[in-house]
């Protein structure tokens, strides 16, 4: 009995090995060297470009799409990265990633450095090297204007709902004060929207974010005074001392020559703490906050809907089209993996010997019983620990395909179960082999039964492909969230992205109905007289 239980356990673990095996076969890159051995600056100079990680979904004034021309990234950190790369003798190339996962992506080797409001904090130093700070900001508390009961001190945050960013110093400070902290993975605009409509009681965030979102909203009030101080640094691979020294040297040189002060002044961000920290000259008196003024003019007061339709949305169609193409290609390839593996699992479960049946059941229960996001994270971030590093595209296709294979297996098993056993017996009696009986008798009928749920699964997979944004791929949904944050327009752009998704899914639904009708016509019985 114990031996049998041990055998069943081993068989249930085999799907995990199946997850690893194709990963090794499809690996596009050799195993990464340990982080301590990496020299990112040498790699960047050999490549001629500095890949810097960021998340444009966060919004102004860090890294965001230009509301007047969404095909370009702008922001004070875009300018900073360009100046830093130039000082290092290369050009800058931004690489998209989820903000709370930027340091993990850096550790994986997807970037050379990270520049996106990375706060100087001990927990971040444990996973990456941090350069000398390049900016210092106060933390500001924002409340609803006229709210007499609003918290106006840190102590008053206890028991109140406070909106902020996940993993930020503001979040930790609010938790320490006993606040009910609500964090947002979307754009910074969402945090202030919730405060305005009463879902939270206050927002605690860095001064640059407050200046661009809280201070411009007439329904909100920024409480006087500083509620803490935060410094931003460049994230460098752990143990990469050469890159750290090069980045520190470049920041010091940019500060001494006045490049940073002029840059911050242009975005309206120059402040006394940064002046004390950087040293160097003050910004020239001729420098005005033109970038801040331009952003405020573009999105400070939303345009009427039809004006946005005619003037703003056409410029976004190219970005949406690129995101839609990536979503479609990833979904088609993942569905190919899912259908092939799912059919194999279904045949193994229905007609295979007992060990294969147990293996198929173990795979199905494992992959449909665990979240797709967990599986994607394991494939992308976990496999490198075993020496297997997949590209973001391959990791996304494999994770989606392996997950949906479990659902497809059940669809095909149901289809095979709908075929009367007598038909297979009759085919064998007529001299057909088991394989030929499956090919000519069982499978055609099973596919017809399984086609509608398979189509539903493909449409669901198309929508689930939005999860690949966590592995640096900018697909359709990520395009929408980034644009909505930059342009402060969630409703109108939401309608645009919904039309793109409908445009992708409706042709496949129509094709499925056509195939279903064609297959059904061969078995339809004539109407009785």
PDB file of N, CA and C in Angstrom, residues 106-192:
ATOM      1  N   UNK A 106      15.729  43.274 -12.611  1.00  0.00           N
ATOM      2  CA  UNK A 106      17.143  43.655 -12.676  1.00  0.00           C
ATOM      3  C   UNK A 106      18.024  42.481 -12.276  1.00  0.00           C
ATOM      4  N   UNK A 107      17.634  41.799 -11.210  1.00  0.00           N
ATOM      5  CA  UNK A 107      18.403  40.640 -10.737  1.00  0.00           C
ATOM      6  C   UNK A 107      18.413  39.524 -11.780  1.00  0.00           C
ATOM      7  N   UNK A 108      17.329  39.432 -12.542  1.00  0.00           N
ATOM      8  CA  UNK A 108      17.238  38.400 -13.575  1.00  0.00           C
ATOM      9  C   UNK A 108      18.080  38.733 -14.799  1.00  0.00           C
ATOM     10  N   UNK A 109      18.473  40.018 -14.934  1.00  0.00           N
ATOM     11  CA  UNK A 109      19.294  40.412 -16.076  1.00  0.00           C
ATOM     12  C   UNK A 109      18.534  41.084 -17.188  1.00  0.00           C
ATOM     13  N   UNK A 110      17.265  41.465 -16.936  1.00  0.00           N
ATOM     14  CA  UNK A 110      16.477  42.106 -17.997  1.00  0.00           C
ATOM     15  C   UNK A 110      16.881  43.560 -18.223  1.00  0.00           C
ATOM     16  N   UNK A 111      17.505  44.191 -17.232  1.00  0.00           N
ATOM     17  CA  UNK A 111      17.962  45.579 -17.366  1.00  0.00           C
ATOM     18  C   UNK A 111      19.431  45.652 -16.962  1.00  0.00           C
ATOM     19  N   UNK A 112      20.024  46.813 -17.298  1.00  0.00           N
ATOM     20  CA  UNK A 112      21.354  47.125 -16.779  1.00  0.00           C
ATOM     21  C   UNK A 112      21.226  47.900 -15.468  1.00  0.00           C
ATOM     22  N   UNK A 113      20.253  48.790 -15.419  1.00  0.00           N
ATOM     23  CA  UNK A 113      19.986  49.569 -14.207  1.00  0.00           C
ATOM     24  C   UNK A 113      18.477  49.798 -14.120  1.00  0.00           C
ATOM     25  N   UNK A 114      18.023  50.252 -12.965  1.00  0.00           N
ATOM     26  CA  UNK A 114      16.627  50.641 -12.777  1.00  0.00           C
ATOM     27  C   UNK A 114      16.577  52.096 -12.362  1.00  0.00           C
ATOM     28  N   UNK A 115      15.765  52.886 -13.091  1.00  0.00           N
ATOM     29  CA  UNK A 115      15.588  54.304 -12.761  1.00  0.00           C
ATOM     30  C   UNK A 115      14.095  54.582 -12.772  1.00  0.00           C
ATOM     31  N   UNK A 116      13.466  54.528 -11.612  1.00  0.00           N
ATOM     32  CA  UNK A 116      12.026  54.783 -11.567  1.00  0.00           C
ATOM     33  C   UNK A 116      11.561  55.002 -10.126  1.00  0.00           C
ATOM     34  N   UNK A 117      12.037  56.047  -9.518  1.00  0.00           N
ATOM     35  CA  UNK A 117      11.610  56.343  -8.158  1.00  0.00           C
ATOM     36  C   UNK A 117      11.977  55.254  -7.169  1.00  0.00           C
ATOM     37  N   UNK A 118      13.143  54.620  -7.361  1.00  0.00           N
ATOM     38  CA  UNK A 118      13.584  53.581  -6.425  1.00  0.00           C
ATOM     39  C   UNK A 118      14.070  54.248  -5.150  1.00  0.00           C
ATOM     40  N   UNK A 119      13.353  54.006  -4.063  1.00  0.00           N
ATOM     41  CA  UNK A 119      13.678  54.665  -2.804  1.00  0.00           C
ATOM     42  C   UNK A 119      14.889  54.020  -2.143  1.00  0.00           C
ATOM     43  N   UNK A 120      15.684  54.833  -1.499  1.00  0.00           N
ATOM     44  CA  UNK A 120      16.817  54.319  -0.730  1.00  0.00           C
ATOM     45  C   UNK A 120      16.265  53.706   0.552  1.00  0.00           C
ATOM     46  N   UNK A 121      16.305  52.393   0.642  1.00  0.00           N
ATOM     47  CA  UNK A 121      15.762  51.690   1.808  1.00  0.00           C
ATOM     48  C   UNK A 121      16.540  50.396   1.993  1.00  0.00           C
ATOM     49  N   UNK A 122      16.631  49.941   3.251  1.00  0.00           N
ATOM     50  CA  UNK A 122      17.444  48.765   3.569  1.00  0.00           C
ATOM     51  C   UNK A 122      16.951  47.518   2.849  1.00  0.00           C
ATOM     52  N   UNK A 123      15.614  47.344   2.750  1.00  0.00           N
ATOM     53  CA  UNK A 123      15.106  46.137   2.105  1.00  0.00           C
ATOM     54  C   UNK A 123      15.457  46.096   0.623  1.00  0.00           C
ATOM     55  N   UNK A 124      15.608  47.265   0.002  1.00  0.00           N
ATOM     56  CA  UNK A 124      16.002  47.304  -1.416  1.00  0.00           C
ATOM     57  C   UNK A 124      17.498  47.039  -1.561  1.00  0.00           C
ATOM     58  N   UNK A 125      18.291  47.455  -0.567  1.00  0.00           N
ATOM     59  CA  UNK A 125      19.732  47.202  -0.626  1.00  0.00           C
ATOM     60  C   UNK A 125      20.054  45.719  -0.507  1.00  0.00           C
ATOM     61  N   UNK A 126      19.104  44.951   0.013  1.00  0.00           N
ATOM     62  CA  UNK A 126      19.343  43.513   0.140  1.00  0.00           C
ATOM     63  C   UNK A 126      19.259  42.799  -1.199  1.00  0.00           C
ATOM     64  N   UNK A 127      18.590  43.397  -2.180  1.00  0.00           N
ATOM     65  CA  UNK A 127      18.418  42.716  -3.477  1.00  0.00           C
ATOM     66  C   UNK A 127      19.132  43.440  -4.607  1.00  0.00           C
ATOM     67  N   UNK A 128      19.627  44.659  -4.358  1.00  0.00           N
ATOM     68  CA  UNK A 128      20.315  45.401  -5.421  1.00  0.00           C
ATOM     69  C   UNK A 128      21.242  46.431  -4.793  1.00  0.00           C
ATOM     70  N   UNK A 129      22.236  46.846  -5.582  1.00  0.00           N
ATOM     71  CA  UNK A 129      23.056  47.972  -5.152  1.00  0.00           C
ATOM     72  C   UNK A 129      22.304  49.257  -5.474  1.00  0.00           C
ATOM     73  N   UNK A 130      22.427  50.243  -4.611  1.00  0.00           N
ATOM     74  CA  UNK A 130      21.783  51.532  -4.856  1.00  0.00           C
ATOM     75  C   UNK A 130      22.856  52.607  -4.990  1.00  0.00           C
ATOM     76  N   UNK A 131      22.728  53.414  -6.016  1.00  0.00           N
ATOM     77  CA  UNK A 131      23.696  54.476  -6.254  1.00  0.00           C
ATOM     78  C   UNK A 131      23.525  55.586  -5.224  1.00  0.00           C
ATOM     79  N   UNK A 132      24.371  56.570  -5.298  1.00  0.00           N
ATOM     80  CA  UNK A 132      24.138  57.766  -4.489  1.00  0.00           C
ATOM     81  C   UNK A 132      22.826  58.397  -4.951  1.00  0.00           C
ATOM     82  N   UNK A 133      22.055  58.997  -4.061  1.00  0.00           N
ATOM     83  CA  UNK A 133      20.748  59.554  -4.465  1.00  0.00           C
ATOM     84  C   UNK A 133      20.902  60.622  -5.547  1.00  0.00           C
ATOM     85  N   UNK A 134      19.944  60.653  -6.442  1.00  0.00           N
ATOM     86  CA  UNK A 134      19.942  61.692  -7.468  1.00  0.00           C
ATOM     87  C   UNK A 134      18.793  62.687  -7.263  1.00  0.00           C
ATOM     88  N   UNK A 135      17.907  62.395  -6.283  1.00  0.00           N
ATOM     89  CA  UNK A 135      16.824  63.328  -6.001  1.00  0.00           C
ATOM     90  C   UNK A 135      16.305  63.065  -4.588  1.00  0.00           C
ATOM     91  N   UNK A 136      15.918  64.115  -3.908  1.00  0.00           N
ATOM     92  CA  UNK A 136      15.340  64.010  -2.560  1.00  0.00           C
ATOM     93  C   UNK A 136      13.997  64.721  -2.575  1.00  0.00           C
ATOM     94  N   UNK A 137      13.007  64.094  -1.971  1.00  0.00           N
ATOM     95  CA  UNK A 137      11.665  64.686  -1.966  1.00  0.00           C
ATOM     96  C   UNK A 137      11.027  64.512  -0.600  1.00  0.00           C
ATOM     97  N   UNK A 138      10.200  65.465  -0.244  1.00  0.00           N
ATOM     98  CA  UNK A 138       9.402  65.342   0.978  1.00  0.00           C
ATOM     99  C   UNK A 138       8.175  64.491   0.678  1.00  0.00           C
ATOM    100  N   UNK A 139       7.573  63.949   1.729  1.00  0.00           N
ATOM    101  CA  UNK A 139       6.301  63.249   1.572  1.00  0.00           C
ATOM    102  C   UNK A 139       5.173  64.194   1.978  1.00  0.00           C
ATOM    103  N   UNK A 140       4.137  64.194   1.179  1.00  0.00           N
ATOM    104  CA  UNK A 140       3.035  65.126   1.387  1.00  0.00           C
ATOM    105  C   UNK A 140       1.736  64.373   1.673  1.00  0.00           C
ATOM    106  N   UNK A 141       0.926  64.995   2.513  1.00  0.00           N
ATOM    107  CA  UNK A 141      -0.383  64.440   2.841  1.00  0.00           C
ATOM    108  C   UNK A 141      -1.456  65.253   2.122  1.00  0.00           C
ATOM    109  N   UNK A 142      -2.325  64.573   1.394  1.00  0.00           N
ATOM    110  CA  UNK A 142      -3.400  65.240   0.666  1.00  0.00           C
ATOM    111  C   UNK A 142      -4.747  64.745   1.187  1.00  0.00           C
ATOM    112  N   UNK A 143      -5.675  65.672   1.370  1.00  0.00           N
ATOM    113  CA  UNK A 143      -7.015  65.326   1.856  1.00  0.00           C
ATOM    114  C   UNK A 143      -8.051  66.012   0.971  1.00  0.00           C
ATOM    115  N   UNK A 144      -9.322  65.678   1.202  1.00  0.00           N
ATOM    116  CA  UNK A 144     -10.382  66.362   0.462  1.00  0.00           C
ATOM    117  C   UNK A 144     -10.576  67.783   1.001  1.00  0.00           C
ATOM    118  N   UNK A 145     -10.725  68.723   0.092  1.00  0.00           N
ATOM    119  CA  UNK A 145     -10.914  70.115   0.495  1.00  0.00           C
ATOM    120  C   UNK A 145     -12.272  70.267   1.209  1.00  0.00           C
ATOM    121  N   UNK A 146     -12.269  70.925   2.342  1.00  0.00           N
ATOM    122  CA  UNK A 146     -13.503  71.135   3.096  1.00  0.00           C
ATOM    123  C   UNK A 146     -13.867  69.993   4.015  1.00  0.00           C
ATOM    124  N   UNK A 147     -13.068  68.924   4.059  1.00  0.00           N
ATOM    125  CA  UNK A 147     -13.346  67.780   4.934  1.00  0.00           C
ATOM    126  C   UNK A 147     -12.803  68.106   6.325  1.00  0.00           C
ATOM    127  N   UNK A 148     -13.693  68.545   7.201  1.00  0.00           N
ATOM    128  CA  UNK A 148     -13.247  68.976   8.535  1.00  0.00           C
ATOM    129  C   UNK A 148     -12.734  67.818   9.383  1.00  0.00           C
ATOM    130  N   UNK A 149     -13.127  66.616   9.039  1.00  0.00           N
ATOM    131  CA  UNK A 149     -12.677  65.466   9.821  1.00  0.00           C
ATOM    132  C   UNK A 149     -11.465  64.777   9.230  1.00  0.00           C
ATOM    133  N   UNK A 150     -10.865  65.367   8.202  1.00  0.00           N
ATOM    134  CA  UNK A 150      -9.742  64.725   7.532  1.00  0.00           C
ATOM    135  C   UNK A 150      -8.509  64.695   8.430  1.00  0.00           C
ATOM    136  N   UNK A 151      -7.708  63.636   8.357  1.00  0.00           N
ATOM    137  CA  UNK A 151      -6.475  63.584   9.156  1.00  0.00           C
ATOM    138  C   UNK A 151      -5.454  64.583   8.624  1.00  0.00           C
ATOM    139  N   UNK A 152      -4.835  65.316   9.505  1.00  0.00           N
ATOM    140  CA  UNK A 152      -3.858  66.327   9.077  1.00  0.00           C
ATOM    141  C   UNK A 152      -2.517  66.157   9.762  1.00  0.00           C
ATOM    142  N   UNK A 153      -2.385  65.092  10.540  1.00  0.00           N
ATOM    143  CA  UNK A 153      -1.092  64.745  11.149  1.00  0.00           C
ATOM    144  C   UNK A 153      -0.887  63.250  10.972  1.00  0.00           C
ATOM    145  N   UNK A 154       0.356  62.804  11.163  1.00  0.00           N
ATOM    146  CA  UNK A 154       0.615  61.366  11.041  1.00  0.00           C
ATOM    147  C   UNK A 154      -0.150  60.591  12.108  1.00  0.00           C
ATOM    148  N   UNK A 155      -0.216  61.149  13.309  1.00  0.00           N
ATOM    149  CA  UNK A 155      -0.921  60.461  14.377  1.00  0.00           C
ATOM    150  C   UNK A 155      -2.405  60.300  14.092  1.00  0.00           C
ATOM    151  N   UNK A 156      -2.946  61.253  13.326  1.00  0.00           N
ATOM    152  CA  UNK A 156      -4.385  61.197  13.020  1.00  0.00           C
ATOM    153  C   UNK A 156      -4.712  60.160  11.952  1.00  0.00           C
ATOM    154  N   UNK A 157      -3.677  59.515  11.377  1.00  0.00           N
ATOM    155  CA  UNK A 157      -3.934  58.505  10.348  1.00  0.00           C
ATOM    156  C   UNK A 157      -4.423  57.183  10.938  1.00  0.00           C
ATOM    157  N   UNK A 158      -4.266  57.001  12.237  1.00  0.00           N
ATOM    158  CA  UNK A 158      -4.643  55.730  12.863  1.00  0.00           C
ATOM    159  C   UNK A 158      -6.111  55.401  12.584  1.00  0.00           C
ATOM    160  N   UNK A 159      -6.327  54.237  12.025  1.00  0.00           N
ATOM    161  CA  UNK A 159      -7.679  53.768  11.740  1.00  0.00           C
ATOM    162  C   UNK A 159      -8.319  54.392  10.504  1.00  0.00           C
ATOM    163  N   UNK A 160      -7.607  55.303   9.831  1.00  0.00           N
ATOM    164  CA  UNK A 160      -8.170  55.951   8.648  1.00  0.00           C
ATOM    165  C   UNK A 160      -7.649  55.265   7.375  1.00  0.00           C
ATOM    166  N   UNK A 161      -8.409  55.393   6.302  1.00  0.00           N
ATOM    167  CA  UNK A 161      -8.019  54.793   5.024  1.00  0.00           C
ATOM    168  C   UNK A 161      -7.068  55.736   4.289  1.00  0.00           C
ATOM    169  N   UNK A 162      -5.858  55.238   4.036  1.00  0.00           N
ATOM    170  CA  UNK A 162      -4.823  56.058   3.399  1.00  0.00           C
ATOM    171  C   UNK A 162      -4.382  55.389   2.105  1.00  0.00           C
ATOM    172  N   UNK A 163      -4.422  56.130   1.005  1.00  0.00           N
ATOM    173  CA  UNK A 163      -3.986  55.598  -0.284  1.00  0.00           C
ATOM    174  C   UNK A 163      -2.536  55.934  -0.554  1.00  0.00           C
ATOM    175  N   UNK A 164      -1.794  54.968  -1.118  1.00  0.00           N
ATOM    176  CA  UNK A 164      -0.387  55.194  -1.452  1.00  0.00           C
ATOM    177  C   UNK A 164       0.080  54.094  -2.400  1.00  0.00           C
ATOM    178  N   UNK A 165       1.365  54.038  -2.677  1.00  0.00           N
ATOM    179  CA  UNK A 165       1.910  53.035  -3.594  1.00  0.00           C
ATOM    180  C   UNK A 165       2.425  51.828  -2.816  1.00  0.00           C
ATOM    181  N   UNK A 166       2.334  50.626  -3.401  1.00  0.00           N
ATOM    182  CA  UNK A 166       2.818  49.426  -2.697  1.00  0.00           C
ATOM    183  C   UNK A 166       4.343  49.448  -2.559  1.00  0.00           C
ATOM    184  N   UNK A 167       4.812  48.966  -1.417  1.00  0.00           N
ATOM    185  CA  UNK A 167       6.253  48.861  -1.200  1.00  0.00           C
ATOM    186  C   UNK A 167       6.962  50.181  -1.015  1.00  0.00           C
ATOM    187  N   UNK A 168       6.216  51.258  -0.823  1.00  0.00           N
ATOM    188  CA  UNK A 168       6.838  52.582  -0.689  1.00  0.00           C
ATOM    189  C   UNK A 168       7.072  52.918   0.779  1.00  0.00           C
ATOM    190  N   UNK A 169       7.926  53.909   0.994  1.00  0.00           N
ATOM    191  CA  UNK A 169       8.168  54.383   2.355  1.00  0.00           C
ATOM    192  C   UNK A 169       6.888  54.955   2.943  1.00  0.00           C
ATOM    193  N   UNK A 170       6.086  55.614   2.095  1.00  0.00           N
ATOM    194  CA  UNK A 170       4.812  56.166   2.567  1.00  0.00           C
ATOM    195  C   UNK A 170       3.893  55.056   3.072  1.00  0.00           C
ATOM    196  N   UNK A 171       3.893  53.905   2.411  1.00  0.00           N
ATOM    197  CA  UNK A 171       3.059  52.777   2.841  1.00  0.00           C
ATOM    198  C   UNK A 171       3.534  52.254   4.192  1.00  0.00           C
ATOM    199  N   UNK A 172       4.856  52.123   4.328  1.00  0.00           N
ATOM    200  CA  UNK A 172       5.392  51.616   5.606  1.00  0.00           C
ATOM    201  C   UNK A 172       5.129  52.604   6.740  1.00  0.00           C
ATOM    202  N   UNK A 173       5.259  53.885   6.448  1.00  0.00           N
ATOM    203  CA  UNK A 173       5.022  54.908   7.472  1.00  0.00           C
ATOM    204  C   UNK A 173       3.551  54.917   7.896  1.00  0.00           C
ATOM    205  N   UNK A 174       2.666  54.787   6.924  1.00  0.00           N
ATOM    206  CA  UNK A 174       1.234  54.770   7.239  1.00  0.00           C
ATOM    207  C   UNK A 174       0.873  53.547   8.074  1.00  0.00           C
ATOM    208  N   UNK A 175       1.443  52.393   7.721  1.00  0.00           N
ATOM    209  CA  UNK A 175       1.185  51.169   8.497  1.00  0.00           C
ATOM    210  C   UNK A 175       1.690  51.323   9.925  1.00  0.00           C
ATOM    211  N   UNK A 176       2.854  51.939  10.063  1.00  0.00           N
ATOM    212  CA  UNK A 176       3.420  52.126  11.406  1.00  0.00           C
ATOM    213  C   UNK A 176       2.535  53.018  12.261  1.00  0.00           C
ATOM    214  N   UNK A 177       1.834  53.947  11.613  1.00  0.00           N
ATOM    215  CA  UNK A 177       0.945  54.850  12.361  1.00  0.00           C
ATOM    216  C   UNK A 177      -0.433  54.232  12.605  1.00  0.00           C
ATOM    217  N   UNK A 178      -0.632  53.008  12.118  1.00  0.00           N
ATOM    218  CA  UNK A 178      -1.897  52.325  12.366  1.00  0.00           C
ATOM    219  C   UNK A 178      -2.984  52.645  11.370  1.00  0.00           C
ATOM    220  N   UNK A 179      -2.619  53.173  10.210  1.00  0.00           N
ATOM    221  CA  UNK A 179      -3.617  53.491   9.182  1.00  0.00           C
ATOM    222  C   UNK A 179      -4.059  52.229   8.449  1.00  0.00           C
ATOM    223  N   UNK A 180      -5.230  52.300   7.854  1.00  0.00           N
ATOM    224  CA  UNK A 180      -5.702  51.224   6.979  1.00  0.00           C
ATOM    225  C   UNK A 180      -5.195  51.561   5.565  1.00  0.00           C
ATOM    226  N   UNK A 181      -4.082  50.952   5.197  1.00  0.00           N
ATOM    227  CA  UNK A 181      -3.376  51.336   3.973  1.00  0.00           C
ATOM    228  C   UNK A 181      -3.977  50.639   2.757  1.00  0.00           C
ATOM    229  N   UNK A 182      -4.265  51.427   1.744  1.00  0.00           N
ATOM    230  CA  UNK A 182      -4.748  50.892   0.462  1.00  0.00           C
ATOM    231  C   UNK A 182      -3.715  51.234  -0.603  1.00  0.00           C
ATOM    232  N   UNK A 183      -3.128  50.205  -1.201  1.00  0.00           N
ATOM    233  CA  UNK A 183      -2.113  50.433  -2.221  1.00  0.00           C
ATOM    234  C   UNK A 183      -2.686  50.170  -3.610  1.00  0.00           C
ATOM    235  N   UNK A 184      -2.085  50.809  -4.581  1.00  0.00           N
ATOM    236  CA  UNK A 184      -2.601  50.768  -5.953  1.00  0.00           C
ATOM    237  C   UNK A 184      -1.480  50.350  -6.900  1.00  0.00           C
ATOM    238  N   UNK A 185      -1.782  49.355  -7.729  1.00  0.00           N
ATOM    239  CA  UNK A 185      -0.806  48.920  -8.731  1.00  0.00           C
ATOM    240  C   UNK A 185      -0.940  49.695 -10.035  1.00  0.00           C
ATOM    241  N   UNK A 186      -2.029  50.454 -10.168  1.00  0.00           N
ATOM    242  CA  UNK A 186      -2.234  51.203 -11.405  1.00  0.00           C
ATOM    243  C   UNK A 186      -1.527  52.543 -11.375  1.00  0.00           C
ATOM    244  N   UNK A 187      -2.046  53.501 -12.099  1.00  0.00           N
ATOM    245  CA  UNK A 187      -1.423  54.806 -12.162  1.00  0.00           C
ATOM    246  C   UNK A 187      -1.641  55.599 -10.898  1.00  0.00           C
ATOM    247  N   UNK A 188      -0.803  56.599 -10.723  1.00  0.00           N
ATOM    248  CA  UNK A 188      -0.896  57.438  -9.536  1.00  0.00           C
ATOM    249  C   UNK A 188      -2.183  58.247  -9.521  1.00  0.00           C
ATOM    250  N   UNK A 189      -2.725  58.483 -10.700  1.00  0.00           N
ATOM    251  CA  UNK A 189      -3.977  59.231 -10.778  1.00  0.00           C
ATOM    252  C   UNK A 189      -5.111  58.502 -10.052  1.00  0.00           C
ATOM    253  N   UNK A 190      -5.071  57.149 -10.071  1.00  0.00           N
ATOM    254  CA  UNK A 190      -6.124  56.359  -9.430  1.00  0.00           C
ATOM    255  C   UNK A 190      -6.194  56.639  -7.925  1.00  0.00           C
ATOM    256  N   UNK A 191      -5.037  56.868  -7.332  1.00  0.00           N
ATOM    257  CA  UNK A 191      -4.981  57.072  -5.885  1.00  0.00           C
ATOM    258  C   UNK A 191      -5.742  58.347  -5.506  1.00  0.00           C
ATOM    259  N   UNK A 192      -5.544  59.396  -6.290  1.00  0.00           N
ATOM    260  CA  UNK A 192      -6.225  60.664  -5.988  1.00  0.00           C
ATOM    261  C   UNK A 192      -7.697  60.624  -6.415  1.00  0.00           C
TER     262      UNK A 192
END
